[in-house]
mmCIF file of N, CA and C in Angstrom:
data_model
loop_
_atom_site.group_PDB
_atom_site.id
_atom_site.type_symbol
_atom_site.label_atom_id
_atom_site.label_comp_id
_atom_site.label_asym_id
_atom_site.label_seq_id
_atom_site.Cartn_x
_atom_site.Cartn_y
_atom_site.Cartn_z
ATOM 1 N N MET A 22 1.321 -88.987 -22.813
ATOM 2 C CA MET A 22 0.251 -89.530 -23.618
ATOM 3 C C MET A 22 -0.425 -90.637 -22.835
ATOM 4 N N GLN A 23 -1.687 -90.459 -22.615
ATOM 5 C CA GLN A 23 -2.456 -91.412 -21.831
ATOM 6 C C GLN A 23 -2.583 -92.747 -22.568
ATOM 7 N N GLY A 24 -2.375 -93.833 -21.837
ATOM 8 C CA GLY A 24 -2.509 -95.157 -22.418
ATOM 9 C C GLY A 24 -1.277 -95.651 -23.157
ATOM 10 N N TRP A 25 -0.193 -94.906 -23.106
ATOM 11 C CA TRP A 25 1.044 -95.293 -23.770
ATOM 12 C C TRP A 25 2.123 -95.521 -22.733
ATOM 13 N N THR A 26 3.097 -96.304 -23.102
ATOM 14 C CA THR A 26 4.254 -96.503 -22.246
ATOM 15 C C THR A 26 5.508 -96.451 -23.110
ATOM 16 N N ALA A 27 6.611 -96.156 -22.505
ATOM 17 C CA ALA A 27 7.872 -96.075 -23.237
ATOM 18 C C ALA A 27 8.991 -96.562 -22.335
ATOM 19 N N ASN A 28 10.116 -96.858 -22.946
ATOM 20 C CA ASN A 28 11.290 -97.233 -22.164
ATOM 21 C C ASN A 28 12.501 -96.467 -22.682
ATOM 22 N N GLN A 29 13.665 -96.858 -22.243
ATOM 23 C CA GLN A 29 14.882 -96.135 -22.597
ATOM 24 C C GLN A 29 15.326 -96.361 -24.041
ATOM 25 N N HIS A 30 14.589 -97.125 -24.812
ATOM 26 C CA HIS A 30 14.967 -97.432 -26.188
ATOM 27 C C HIS A 30 14.303 -96.497 -27.201
ATOM 28 N N ILE A 31 13.880 -95.338 -26.753
ATOM 29 C CA ILE A 31 13.224 -94.375 -27.635
ATOM 30 C C ILE A 31 14.134 -93.175 -27.844
ATOM 31 N N ILE A 32 14.198 -92.731 -29.074
ATOM 32 C CA ILE A 32 14.883 -91.481 -29.390
ATOM 33 C C ILE A 32 13.921 -90.662 -30.241
ATOM 34 N N ARG A 33 13.730 -89.423 -29.854
ATOM 35 C CA ARG A 33 12.863 -88.525 -30.614
ATOM 36 C C ARG A 33 13.720 -87.598 -31.460
ATOM 37 N N VAL A 34 13.278 -87.399 -32.668
ATOM 38 C CA VAL A 34 13.874 -86.382 -33.526
ATOM 39 C C VAL A 34 12.910 -85.204 -33.483
ATOM 40 N N VAL A 35 13.352 -84.108 -32.904
ATOM 41 C CA VAL A 35 12.494 -82.939 -32.735
ATOM 42 C C VAL A 35 12.834 -81.925 -33.825
ATOM 43 N N PRO A 36 11.863 -81.627 -34.689
ATOM 44 C CA PRO A 36 12.136 -80.672 -35.762
ATOM 45 C C PRO A 36 12.284 -79.252 -35.224
ATOM 46 N N ALA A 37 13.029 -78.452 -35.949
ATOM 47 C CA ALA A 37 13.232 -77.056 -35.554
ATOM 48 C C ALA A 37 11.929 -76.265 -35.630
ATOM 49 N N ASN A 38 11.053 -76.648 -36.565
ATOM 50 C CA ASN A 38 9.776 -75.944 -36.724
ATOM 51 C C ASN A 38 8.830 -76.781 -37.578
ATOM 52 N N ARG A 39 7.599 -76.294 -37.725
ATOM 53 C CA ARG A 39 6.591 -77.011 -38.513
ATOM 54 C C ARG A 39 6.926 -77.029 -40.005
ATOM 55 N N GLU A 40 7.763 -76.126 -40.447
ATOM 56 C CA GLU A 40 8.092 -76.064 -41.869
ATOM 57 C C GLU A 40 8.942 -77.253 -42.320
ATOM 58 N N ILE A 41 9.495 -78.007 -41.384
ATOM 59 C CA ILE A 41 10.332 -79.157 -41.728
ATOM 60 C C ILE A 41 9.805 -80.445 -41.098
ATOM 61 N N ALA A 42 8.878 -80.347 -40.164
ATOM 62 C CA ALA A 42 8.413 -81.509 -39.389
ATOM 63 C C ALA A 42 7.847 -82.624 -40.264
ATOM 64 N N GLY A 43 6.941 -82.291 -41.155
ATOM 65 C CA GLY A 43 6.332 -83.299 -42.017
ATOM 66 C C GLY A 43 7.325 -83.905 -42.991
ATOM 67 N N TYR A 44 8.212 -83.074 -43.505
ATOM 68 C CA TYR A 44 9.237 -83.563 -44.423
ATOM 69 C C TYR A 44 10.157 -84.551 -43.715
ATOM 70 N N LEU A 45 10.573 -84.215 -42.491
ATOM 71 C CA LEU A 45 11.418 -85.140 -41.722
ATOM 72 C C LEU A 45 10.704 -86.461 -41.484
ATOM 73 N N TYR A 46 9.426 -86.390 -41.119
ATOM 74 C CA TYR A 46 8.650 -87.610 -40.898
ATOM 75 C C TYR A 46 8.629 -88.457 -42.174
ATOM 76 N N ALA A 47 8.360 -87.810 -43.306
ATOM 77 C CA ALA A 47 8.315 -88.539 -44.574
ATOM 78 C C ALA A 47 9.671 -89.169 -44.886
ATOM 79 N N TRP A 48 10.736 -88.411 -44.690
ATOM 80 C CA TRP A 48 12.069 -88.932 -44.988
ATOM 81 C C TRP A 48 12.405 -90.120 -44.098
ATOM 82 N N PHE A 49 12.244 -89.973 -42.787
ATOM 83 C CA PHE A 49 12.606 -91.062 -41.873
ATOM 84 C C PHE A 49 11.704 -92.284 -42.041
ATOM 85 N N SER A 50 10.522 -92.101 -42.628
ATOM 86 C CA SER A 50 9.611 -93.224 -42.873
ATOM 87 C C SER A 50 9.869 -93.902 -44.215
ATOM 88 N N SER A 51 10.719 -93.329 -45.013
ATOM 89 C CA SER A 51 10.912 -93.825 -46.377
ATOM 90 C C SER A 51 11.839 -95.038 -46.439
ATOM 91 N N ALA A 52 11.700 -95.772 -47.531
ATOM 92 C CA ALA A 52 12.580 -96.917 -47.774
ATOM 93 C C ALA A 52 14.020 -96.463 -48.006
ATOM 94 N N TYR A 53 14.209 -95.238 -48.421
ATOM 95 C CA TYR A 53 15.563 -94.715 -48.644
ATOM 96 C C TYR A 53 16.286 -94.453 -47.329
ATOM 97 N N ALA A 54 15.559 -93.991 -46.329
ATOM 98 C CA ALA A 54 16.182 -93.671 -45.039
ATOM 99 C C ALA A 54 16.418 -94.915 -44.190
ATOM 100 N N TYR A 55 15.629 -95.958 -44.402
ATOM 101 C CA TYR A 55 15.716 -97.150 -43.553
ATOM 102 C C TYR A 55 17.138 -97.700 -43.432
ATOM 103 N N PRO A 56 17.849 -97.939 -44.542
ATOM 104 C CA PRO A 56 19.218 -98.456 -44.389
ATOM 105 C C PRO A 56 20.163 -97.448 -43.731
ATOM 106 N N LEU A 57 19.898 -96.167 -43.898
ATOM 107 C CA LEU A 57 20.728 -95.162 -43.236
ATOM 108 C C LEU A 57 20.547 -95.215 -41.722
ATOM 109 N N ILE A 58 19.334 -95.517 -41.304
ATOM 110 C CA ILE A 58 19.041 -95.629 -39.870
ATOM 111 C C ILE A 58 19.600 -96.937 -39.320
ATOM 112 N N THR A 59 19.316 -98.032 -40.002
ATOM 113 C CA THR A 59 19.679 -99.350 -39.472
ATOM 114 C C THR A 59 21.180 -99.619 -39.489
ATOM 115 N N GLN A 60 21.944 -98.880 -40.262
ATOM 116 C CA GLN A 60 23.396 -99.108 -40.268
ATOM 117 C C GLN A 60 24.024 -98.783 -38.918
ATOM 118 N N TYR A 61 23.350 -97.990 -38.108
ATOM 119 C CA TYR A 61 23.886 -97.604 -36.797
ATOM 120 C C TYR A 61 23.390 -98.493 -35.655
ATOM 121 N N ILE A 62 22.442 -99.367 -35.934
ATOM 122 C CA ILE A 62 21.846 -100.185 -34.875
ATOM 123 C C ILE A 62 22.834 -101.243 -34.400
ATOM 124 N N TYR A 63 22.880 -101.413 -33.097
ATOM 125 C CA TYR A 63 23.722 -102.447 -32.494
ATOM 126 C C TYR A 63 22.922 -103.116 -31.381
ATOM 127 N N GLY A 64 23.421 -104.225 -30.882
ATOM 128 C CA GLY A 64 22.766 -104.949 -29.794
ATOM 129 C C GLY A 64 22.382 -106.342 -30.231
ATOM 130 N N ALA A 65 22.643 -107.316 -29.369
ATOM 131 C CA ALA A 65 22.377 -108.716 -29.700
ATOM 132 C C ALA A 65 20.913 -109.086 -29.491
ATOM 133 N N VAL A 66 20.303 -108.584 -28.439
ATOM 134 C CA VAL A 66 18.927 -108.959 -28.116
ATOM 135 C C VAL A 66 17.963 -107.821 -28.435
ATOM 136 N N VAL A 67 18.278 -106.632 -27.961
ATOM 137 C CA VAL A 67 17.440 -105.457 -28.196
ATOM 138 C C VAL A 67 18.209 -104.500 -29.096
ATOM 139 N N ASP A 68 17.584 -104.118 -30.207
ATOM 140 C CA ASP A 68 18.233 -103.155 -31.092
ATOM 141 C C ASP A 68 18.432 -101.836 -30.358
ATOM 142 N N GLU A 69 19.619 -101.281 -30.486
ATOM 143 C CA GLU A 69 19.964 -100.021 -29.820
ATOM 144 C C GLU A 69 20.474 -99.029 -30.855
ATOM 145 N N ILE A 70 20.214 -97.768 -30.610
ATOM 146 C CA ILE A 70 20.789 -96.668 -31.373
ATOM 147 C C ILE A 70 20.778 -95.472 -30.433
ATOM 148 N N ASN A 71 21.800 -94.644 -30.500
ATOM 149 C CA ASN A 71 21.834 -93.515 -29.570
ATOM 150 C C ASN A 71 21.688 -92.188 -30.316
ATOM 151 N N ASP A 72 21.533 -91.125 -29.545
ATOM 152 C CA ASP A 72 21.276 -89.825 -30.154
ATOM 153 C C ASP A 72 22.437 -89.334 -31.017
ATOM 154 N N ALA A 73 23.654 -89.652 -30.641
ATOM 155 C CA ALA A 73 24.803 -89.249 -31.454
ATOM 156 C C ALA A 73 24.750 -89.928 -32.820
ATOM 157 N N GLN A 74 24.350 -91.195 -32.839
ATOM 158 C CA GLN A 74 24.248 -91.918 -34.103
ATOM 159 C C GLN A 74 23.102 -91.365 -34.951
ATOM 160 N N VAL A 75 21.983 -91.079 -34.315
ATOM 161 C CA VAL A 75 20.850 -90.519 -35.054
ATOM 162 C C VAL A 75 21.236 -89.177 -35.673
ATOM 163 N N SER A 76 22.027 -88.398 -34.958
ATOM 164 C CA SER A 76 22.432 -87.089 -35.488
ATOM 165 C C SER A 76 23.341 -87.210 -36.709
ATOM 166 N N GLU A 77 23.891 -88.389 -36.950
ATOM 167 C CA GLU A 77 24.748 -88.614 -38.115
ATOM 168 C C GLU A 77 23.960 -88.983 -39.373
ATOM 169 N N ILE A 78 22.682 -89.281 -39.232
ATOM 170 C CA ILE A 78 21.870 -89.691 -40.378
ATOM 171 C C ILE A 78 21.619 -88.476 -41.267
ATOM 172 N N MET A 79 21.984 -88.610 -42.511
ATOM 173 C CA MET A 79 21.841 -87.509 -43.461
ATOM 174 C C MET A 79 20.387 -87.374 -43.914
ATOM 175 N N VAL A 80 19.905 -86.152 -43.929
ATOM 176 C CA VAL A 80 18.565 -85.836 -44.426
ATOM 177 C C VAL A 80 18.736 -84.897 -45.617
ATOM 178 N N PRO A 81 18.353 -85.355 -46.806
ATOM 179 C CA PRO A 81 18.520 -84.492 -47.975
ATOM 180 C C PRO A 81 17.469 -83.380 -47.990
ATOM 181 N N LEU A 82 17.918 -82.157 -48.078
ATOM 182 C CA LEU A 82 17.007 -81.032 -48.243
ATOM 183 C C LEU A 82 16.921 -80.733 -49.731
ATOM 184 N N LEU A 83 15.723 -80.511 -50.206
ATOM 185 C CA LEU A 83 15.513 -80.352 -51.638
ATOM 186 C C LEU A 83 15.859 -78.949 -52.114
ATOM 187 N N ARG A 84 16.439 -78.878 -53.283
ATOM 188 C CA ARG A 84 16.683 -77.565 -53.899
ATOM 189 C C ARG A 84 15.362 -76.911 -54.268
ATOM 190 N N ASP A 85 14.426 -77.755 -54.675
ATOM 191 C CA ASP A 85 13.089 -77.267 -55.016
ATOM 192 C C ASP A 85 12.295 -77.118 -53.718
ATOM 193 N N GLU A 86 12.347 -75.936 -53.145
ATOM 194 C CA GLU A 86 11.708 -75.706 -51.848
ATOM 195 C C GLU A 86 10.197 -75.889 -51.894
ATOM 196 N N SER A 87 9.577 -75.614 -53.046
ATOM 197 C CA SER A 87 8.123 -75.779 -53.132
ATOM 198 C C SER A 87 7.740 -77.255 -53.046
ATOM 199 N N THR A 88 8.548 -78.138 -53.618
ATOM 200 C CA THR A 88 8.282 -79.577 -53.508
ATOM 201 C C THR A 88 8.470 -80.042 -52.075
ATOM 202 N N GLN A 89 9.523 -79.582 -51.431
ATOM 203 C CA GLN A 89 9.753 -79.948 -50.032
ATOM 204 C C GLN A 89 8.612 -79.435 -49.154
ATOM 205 N N ARG A 90 8.149 -78.221 -49.411
ATOM 206 C CA ARG A 90 7.039 -77.646 -48.656
ATOM 207 C C ARG A 90 5.758 -78.452 -48.896
ATOM 208 N N LYS A 91 5.534 -78.884 -50.151
ATOM 209 C CA LYS A 91 4.339 -79.677 -50.464
ATOM 210 C C LYS A 91 4.378 -81.013 -49.722
ATOM 211 N N ILE A 92 5.526 -81.667 -49.700
ATOM 212 C CA ILE A 92 5.676 -82.920 -48.951
ATOM 213 C C ILE A 92 5.380 -82.667 -47.482
ATOM 214 N N ASN A 93 5.986 -81.633 -46.934
ATOM 215 C CA ASN A 93 5.798 -81.286 -45.526
ATOM 216 C C ASN A 93 4.324 -81.044 -45.217
ATOM 217 N N ASP A 94 3.686 -80.192 -45.996
ATOM 218 C CA ASP A 94 2.298 -79.822 -45.729
ATOM 219 C C ASP A 94 1.352 -81.008 -45.891
ATOM 220 N N THR A 95 1.615 -81.855 -46.878
ATOM 221 C CA THR A 95 0.772 -83.035 -47.097
ATOM 222 C C THR A 95 0.869 -84.000 -45.920
ATOM 223 N N VAL A 96 2.076 -84.222 -45.423
ATOM 224 C CA VAL A 96 2.263 -85.113 -44.270
ATOM 225 C C VAL A 96 1.578 -84.535 -43.034
ATOM 226 N N LEU A 97 1.734 -83.246 -42.791
ATOM 227 C CA LEU A 97 1.095 -82.634 -41.623
ATOM 228 C C LEU A 97 -0.426 -82.682 -41.733
ATOM 229 N N GLU A 98 -0.946 -82.471 -42.939
ATOM 230 C CA GLU A 98 -2.392 -82.564 -43.147
ATOM 231 C C GLU A 98 -2.882 -83.991 -42.890
ATOM 232 N N ALA A 99 -2.152 -84.972 -43.409
ATOM 233 C CA ALA A 99 -2.526 -86.374 -43.190
ATOM 234 C C ALA A 99 -2.501 -86.719 -41.708
ATOM 235 N N ASN A 100 -1.493 -86.235 -41.003
ATOM 236 C CA ASN A 100 -1.400 -86.493 -39.570
ATOM 237 C C ASN A 100 -2.589 -85.885 -38.834
ATOM 238 N N GLY A 101 -2.968 -84.679 -39.208
ATOM 239 C CA GLY A 101 -4.135 -84.045 -38.602
ATOM 240 C C GLY A 101 -5.406 -84.835 -38.863
ATOM 241 N N LYS A 102 -5.548 -85.355 -40.070
ATOM 242 C CA LYS A 102 -6.729 -86.156 -40.408
ATOM 243 C C LYS A 102 -6.728 -87.484 -39.658
ATOM 244 N N ARG A 103 -5.544 -88.085 -39.465
ATOM 245 C CA ARG A 103 -5.469 -89.320 -38.669
ATOM 246 C C ARG A 103 -5.911 -89.062 -37.235
ATOM 247 N N THR A 104 -5.463 -87.948 -36.684
ATOM 248 C CA THR A 104 -5.852 -87.589 -35.319
ATOM 249 C C THR A 104 -7.351 -87.368 -35.241
ATOM 250 N N GLU A 105 -7.896 -86.644 -36.204
ATOM 251 C CA GLU A 105 -9.338 -86.399 -36.235
ATOM 252 C C GLU A 105 -10.107 -87.712 -36.362
ATOM 253 N N ALA A 106 -9.646 -88.607 -37.231
ATOM 254 C CA ALA A 106 -10.312 -89.900 -37.411
ATOM 255 C C ALA A 106 -10.266 -90.717 -36.126
ATOM 256 N N TYR A 107 -9.130 -90.723 -35.461
ATOM 257 C CA TYR A 107 -9.006 -91.454 -34.196
ATOM 258 C C TYR A 107 -9.979 -90.895 -33.163
ATOM 259 N N ASN A 108 -10.041 -89.578 -33.042
ATOM 260 C CA ASN A 108 -10.946 -88.964 -32.067
ATOM 261 C C ASN A 108 -12.405 -89.270 -32.374
ATOM 262 N N LEU A 109 -12.783 -89.242 -33.649
ATOM 263 C CA LEU A 109 -14.151 -89.586 -34.031
ATOM 264 C C LEU A 109 -14.456 -91.050 -33.726
ATOM 265 N N GLU A 110 -13.505 -91.919 -33.983
ATOM 266 C CA GLU A 110 -13.697 -93.334 -33.679
ATOM 267 C C GLU A 110 -13.877 -93.543 -32.180
ATOM 268 N N GLN A 111 -13.078 -92.865 -31.375
ATOM 269 C CA GLN A 111 -13.217 -92.980 -29.918
ATOM 270 C C GLN A 111 -14.578 -92.477 -29.460
ATOM 271 N N GLU A 112 -15.055 -91.407 -30.084
ATOM 272 C CA GLU A 112 -16.383 -90.875 -29.770
ATOM 273 C C GLU A 112 -17.460 -91.900 -30.118
ATOM 274 N N ALA A 113 -17.340 -92.541 -31.282
ATOM 275 C CA ALA A 113 -18.308 -93.563 -31.689
ATOM 276 C C ALA A 113 -18.279 -94.750 -30.737
ATOM 277 N N LEU A 114 -17.099 -95.170 -30.306
ATOM 278 C CA LEU A 114 -16.991 -96.287 -29.364
ATOM 279 C C LEU A 114 -17.608 -95.936 -28.014
ATOM 280 N N LYS A 115 -17.465 -94.694 -27.605
ATOM 281 C CA LYS A 115 -18.069 -94.245 -26.347
ATOM 282 C C LYS A 115 -19.593 -94.308 -26.439
ATOM 283 N N VAL A 116 -20.142 -93.846 -27.563
ATOM 284 C CA VAL A 116 -21.590 -93.917 -27.769
ATOM 285 C C VAL A 116 -22.037 -95.371 -27.797
ATOM 286 N N LEU A 117 -21.296 -96.228 -28.468
ATOM 287 C CA LEU A 117 -21.617 -97.648 -28.513
ATOM 288 C C LEU A 117 -21.656 -98.234 -27.109
ATOM 289 N N ASP A 118 -20.649 -97.922 -26.312
ATOM 290 C CA ASP A 118 -20.622 -98.405 -24.926
ATOM 291 C C ASP A 118 -21.831 -97.912 -24.145
ATOM 292 N N GLU A 119 -22.100 -96.616 -24.224
ATOM 293 C CA GLU A 119 -23.165 -96.017 -23.413
ATOM 294 C C GLU A 119 -24.559 -96.396 -23.884
ATOM 295 N N LYS A 120 -24.790 -96.434 -25.187
ATOM 296 C CA LYS A 120 -26.144 -96.621 -25.726
ATOM 297 C C LYS A 120 -26.475 -98.063 -26.077
ATOM 298 N N VAL A 121 -25.461 -98.900 -26.257
ATOM 299 C CA VAL A 121 -25.730 -100.269 -26.689
ATOM 300 C C VAL A 121 -25.247 -101.276 -25.651
ATOM 301 N N ILE A 122 -23.972 -101.303 -25.401
ATOM 302 C CA ILE A 122 -23.395 -102.357 -24.570
ATOM 303 C C ILE A 122 -23.819 -102.241 -23.113
ATOM 304 N N TYR A 123 -23.723 -101.038 -22.553
ATOM 305 C CA TYR A 123 -24.047 -100.860 -21.135
ATOM 306 C C TYR A 123 -25.381 -100.157 -20.920
ATOM 307 N N ALA A 124 -26.233 -100.133 -21.932
ATOM 308 C CA ALA A 124 -27.507 -99.412 -21.850
ATOM 309 C C ALA A 124 -28.525 -100.101 -20.953
ATOM 310 N N TRP A 125 -28.405 -101.344 -20.729
ATOM 311 C CA TRP A 125 -29.410 -102.057 -19.943
ATOM 312 C C TRP A 125 -28.852 -102.399 -18.656
#
């Protein structure tokens, strides 16, 4: 990803497929998952967590598959709209640079 940097303190959770990706994002972003994640964190200066610990975090799968699918699809749609909004904003900033700021 251009313009981004990372270090060894990143762990990615890679979903098996798109049918669970948005749901996982919603779950890991929720206030319910936060204490489940932070219980494994260690380190005095820099918070650390490893892949084995992340794999121990329980993710509840819903019995009501249509609700889980709706959560998943809504999150993926929102993510797509965020990406579209970011790209449009970058396009507007480029026009601003070319036509206004650096036009003379």
